Amino acid sequence: MPRPSRAFDTTTRLRPNDQSLDDQYGEPENYLEISVGMPVICQDKNGQYAEYEIECFTNIPLFKLEHSLVKRRYSDFVWLRKQLTKESERVTLPPLPPKVFFYQSLAKDVLKLRQEKLQIFLQIIAGHPLLQTGSKVLIPFIQDPNFNQDAYEM
């Protein structure tokens, strides 16, 4: 039976730096928390639609606000993905949840699943460093309550 190598016998372990409780459990240097809330069903002259509330907490300097709360429709997310694809061809964007037939679109289970998928989508793209620094639409989409797509059309 071969004898184990002695190289590991002389290996010393790295010693962790001593950290205070504040260092271990305090606020991180940079953080970005984004949540997409359950939608509210709204009505306009064209019929009913679902509106999702996006809440953002961050201390990343690129973001103008430490806390923001905005409302967006599914079609706004579709527009955002299309714009990000135009702006940043080098970044592979995650998919959006699929469009559903009108008669299914406002069912609670469909809305819950869509809300979860939109949150994952937004967390991935908002946390991407190339999109944070290179996109003209991402941060306003997340933080500006008066966001207007026409101002950003390419």
mmCIF file of C-alpha atoms in Angstrom:
data_model
loop_
_atom_site.group_PDB
_atom_site.id
_atom_site.type_symbol
_atom_site.label_atom_id
_atom_site.label_comp_id
_atom_site.label_asym_id
_atom_site.label_seq_id
_atom_site.Cartn_x
_atom_site.Cartn_y
_atom_site.Cartn_z
ATOM 1 C CA MET A 1 0.000 0.000 0.000
ATOM 2 C CA PRO A 2 1.491 3.384 -0.976
ATOM 3 C CA ARG A 3 2.421 5.705 1.802
ATOM 4 C CA PRO A 4 0.629 9.138 1.859
ATOM 5 C CA SER A 5 2.663 12.144 0.816
ATOM 6 C CA ARG A 6 4.438 14.053 3.577
ATOM 7 C CA ALA A 7 3.843 17.385 1.832
ATOM 8 C CA PHE A 8 0.621 17.914 3.764
ATOM 9 C CA ASP A 9 2.341 17.318 7.089
ATOM 10 C CA THR A 10 4.269 20.574 6.773
ATOM 11 C CA THR A 11 1.383 22.669 5.541
ATOM 12 C CA THR A 12 0.317 25.381 7.957
ATOM 13 C CA ARG A 13 -3.187 26.649 8.077
ATOM 14 C CA LEU A 14 -3.971 30.267 7.389
ATOM 15 C CA ARG A 15 -5.057 32.024 10.526
ATOM 16 C CA PRO A 16 -8.224 34.052 10.232
ATOM 17 C CA ASN A 17 -8.032 37.746 10.972
ATOM 18 C CA ASP A 18 -9.464 38.698 14.310
ATOM 19 C CA GLN A 19 -12.714 40.559 13.688
ATOM 20 C CA SER A 20 -14.946 42.417 16.050
ATOM 21 C CA LEU A 21 -18.650 41.618 16.232
ATOM 22 C CA ASP A 22 -19.326 44.865 14.354
ATOM 23 C CA ASP A 23 -17.062 43.691 11.533
ATOM 24 C CA GLN A 24 -18.701 40.290 11.439
ATOM 25 C CA TYR A 25 -22.328 41.328 11.743
ATOM 26 C CA GLY A 26 -22.340 45.013 10.813
ATOM 27 C CA GLU A 27 -23.595 46.555 7.612
ATOM 28 C CA PRO A 28 -21.594 45.322 4.600
ATOM 29 C CA GLU A 29 -19.536 47.778 2.595
ATOM 30 C CA ASN A 30 -21.921 47.563 -0.342
ATOM 31 C CA TYR A 31 -25.348 46.017 -0.408
ATOM 32 C CA LEU A 32 -28.213 45.838 -2.858
ATOM 33 C CA GLU A 33 -31.548 44.362 -1.865
ATOM 34 C CA ILE A 34 -34.353 44.320 -4.406
ATOM 35 C CA SER A 35 -37.767 42.812 -3.961
ATOM 36 C CA VAL A 36 -40.739 42.628 -6.275
ATOM 37 C CA GLY A 37 -43.968 42.555 -4.318
ATOM 38 C CA MET A 38 -47.190 40.766 -5.086
ATOM 39 C CA PRO A 39 -49.052 42.657 -7.762
ATOM 40 C CA VAL A 40 -52.011 44.909 -7.297
ATOM 41 C CA ILE A 41 -54.772 44.540 -9.890
ATOM 42 C CA CYS A 42 -55.551 47.904 -11.497
ATOM 43 C CA GLN A 43 -58.168 49.062 -13.974
ATOM 44 C CA ASP A 44 -57.925 51.580 -16.779
ATOM 45 C CA LYS A 45 -59.914 52.297 -19.962
ATOM 46 C CA ASN A 46 -58.277 49.282 -21.665
ATOM 47 C CA GLY A 47 -59.146 46.816 -18.890
ATOM 48 C CA GLN A 48 -57.374 45.220 -15.951
ATOM 49 C CA TYR A 49 -53.654 44.821 -15.470
ATOM 50 C CA ALA A 50 -51.241 43.830 -12.708
ATOM 51 C CA GLU A 51 -48.845 46.361 -11.223
ATOM 52 C CA TYR A 52 -45.753 45.164 -9.310
ATOM 53 C CA GLU A 53 -44.074 47.156 -6.570
ATOM 54 C CA ILE A 54 -40.270 47.203 -6.702
ATOM 55 C CA GLU A 55 -38.519 48.061 -3.450
ATOM 56 C CA CYS A 56 -34.802 48.724 -3.387
ATOM 57 C CA PHE A 57 -32.385 49.231 -0.485
ATOM 58 C CA THR A 58 -28.772 49.985 -1.381
ATOM 59 C CA ASN A 59 -25.687 51.967 -0.487
ATOM 60 C CA ILE A 60 -24.026 51.514 -3.878
ATOM 61 C CA PRO A 61 -22.973 55.009 -5.001
ATOM 62 C CA LEU A 62 -24.275 54.522 -8.563
ATOM 63 C CA PHE A 63 -27.813 54.395 -7.215
ATOM 64 C CA LYS A 64 -29.230 57.847 -6.461
ATOM 65 C CA LEU A 65 -31.431 56.746 -3.562
ATOM 66 C CA GLU A 66 -30.721 54.467 -0.613
ATOM 67 C CA HIS A 67 -34.373 53.430 -0.553
ATOM 68 C CA SER A 68 -36.873 53.513 -3.388
ATOM 69 C CA LEU A 69 -40.334 52.171 -4.092
ATOM 70 C CA VAL A 70 -41.755 52.181 -7.623
ATOM 71 C CA LYS A 71 -44.548 50.447 -9.528
ATOM 72 C CA ARG A 72 -44.091 48.654 -12.845
ATOM 73 C CA ARG A 73 -46.198 46.534 -15.157
ATOM 74 C CA TYR A 74 -45.081 43.292 -16.774
ATOM 75 C CA SER A 75 -44.828 45.119 -20.109
ATOM 76 C CA ASP A 76 -42.330 47.511 -18.464
ATOM 77 C CA PHE A 77 -40.094 44.543 -17.622
ATOM 78 C CA VAL A 78 -40.351 43.328 -21.221
ATOM 79 C CA TRP A 79 -39.319 46.797 -22.404
ATOM 80 C CA LEU A 80 -36.416 46.896 -19.901
ATOM 81 C CA ARG A 81 -35.043 43.560 -21.078
ATOM 82 C CA LYS A 82 -35.247 44.700 -24.706
ATOM 83 C CA GLN A 83 -33.392 47.941 -23.898
ATOM 84 C CA LEU A 84 -30.704 46.159 -21.887
ATOM 85 C CA THR A 85 -30.165 43.751 -24.782
ATOM 86 C CA LYS A 86 -29.580 46.752 -27.071
ATOM 87 C CA GLU A 87 -27.295 48.512 -24.589
ATOM 88 C CA SER A 88 -25.144 45.596 -23.577
ATOM 89 C CA GLU A 89 -24.700 42.871 -26.154
ATOM 90 C CA ARG A 90 -21.885 41.274 -24.122
ATOM 91 C CA VAL A 91 -24.159 40.389 -21.195
ATOM 92 C CA THR A 92 -26.433 37.366 -21.344
ATOM 93 C CA LEU A 93 -29.678 38.373 -19.697
ATOM 94 C CA PRO A 94 -31.877 35.939 -17.807
ATOM 95 C CA PRO A 95 -35.282 35.218 -19.307
ATOM 96 C CA LEU A 96 -38.485 36.825 -18.132
ATOM 97 C CA PRO A 97 -41.419 34.683 -17.115
ATOM 98 C CA PRO A 98 -43.498 33.894 -20.199
ATOM 99 C CA LYS A 99 -46.472 35.914 -21.304
ATOM 100 C CA VAL A 100 -49.702 34.152 -20.411
ATOM 101 C CA PHE A 101 -53.085 34.106 -22.094
ATOM 102 C CA PHE A 102 -55.389 36.906 -21.009
ATOM 103 C CA TYR A 103 -57.902 34.636 -19.253
ATOM 104 C CA GLN A 104 -55.050 33.207 -17.104
ATOM 105 C CA SER A 105 -53.081 36.391 -16.590
ATOM 106 C CA LEU A 106 -54.782 37.583 -13.395
ATOM 107 C CA ALA A 107 -55.098 34.205 -11.641
ATOM 108 C CA LYS A 108 -53.426 34.333 -8.207
ATOM 109 C CA ASP A 109 -51.115 31.358 -8.777
ATOM 110 C CA VAL A 110 -49.987 32.773 -12.139
ATOM 111 C CA LEU A 111 -49.357 36.193 -10.588
ATOM 112 C CA LYS A 112 -47.394 34.682 -7.682
ATOM 113 C CA LEU A 113 -45.151 32.684 -10.009
ATOM 114 C CA ARG A 114 -44.620 35.717 -12.246
ATOM 115 C CA GLN A 115 -43.787 37.903 -9.242
ATOM 116 C CA GLU A 116 -41.141 35.408 -8.075
ATOM 117 C CA LYS A 117 -39.586 35.173 -11.555
ATOM 118 C CA LEU A 118 -39.575 38.961 -12.017
ATOM 119 C CA GLN A 119 -37.793 39.342 -8.683
ATOM 120 C CA ILE A 120 -35.101 36.836 -9.698
ATOM 121 C CA PHE A 121 -34.707 38.595 -13.058
ATOM 122 C CA LEU A 122 -34.342 42.008 -11.444
ATOM 123 C CA GLN A 123 -31.935 40.815 -8.738
ATOM 124 C CA ILE A 124 -29.650 39.240 -11.335
ATOM 125 C CA ILE A 125 -29.523 42.208 -13.684
ATOM 126 C CA ALA A 126 -29.331 44.850 -10.937
ATOM 127 C CA GLY A 127 -26.404 43.034 -9.341
ATOM 128 C CA HIS A 128 -24.458 42.763 -12.601
ATOM 129 C CA PRO A 129 -21.515 45.219 -12.529
ATOM 130 C CA LEU A 130 -21.510 45.852 -16.299
ATOM 131 C CA LEU A 131 -25.197 46.691 -16.288
ATOM 132 C CA GLN A 132 -24.915 48.867 -13.169
ATOM 133 C CA THR A 133 -22.228 51.006 -14.756
ATOM 134 C CA GLY A 134 -23.100 50.765 -18.446
ATOM 135 C CA SER A 135 -26.875 50.983 -18.605
ATOM 136 C CA LYS A 136 -28.776 54.240 -18.938
ATOM 137 C CA VAL A 137 -32.122 52.625 -18.118
ATOM 138 C CA LEU A 138 -31.504 50.110 -15.322
ATOM 139 C CA ILE A 139 -31.179 52.364 -12.288
ATOM 140 C CA PRO A 140 -33.959 54.780 -13.318
ATOM 141 C CA PHE A 141 -36.226 51.779 -13.956
ATOM 142 C CA ILE A 142 -35.575 50.544 -10.416
ATOM 143 C CA GLN A 143 -35.676 53.889 -8.623
ATOM 144 C CA ASP A 144 -37.550 56.614 -10.531
ATOM 145 C CA PRO A 145 -41.293 56.682 -9.764
ATOM 146 C CA ASN A 146 -41.802 58.982 -12.781
ATOM 147 C CA PHE A 147 -39.884 56.716 -15.158
ATOM 148 C CA ASN A 148 -40.878 57.250 -18.771
ATOM 149 C CA GLN A 149 -39.828 54.760 -21.430
ATOM 150 C CA ASP A 150 -39.989 57.379 -24.192
ATOM 151 C CA ALA A 151 -37.090 59.292 -22.632
ATOM 152 C CA TYR A 152 -34.860 56.217 -23.055
ATOM 153 C CA GLU A 153 -35.899 54.796 -26.432
ATOM 154 C CA MET A 154 -32.944 53.871 -28.634
#
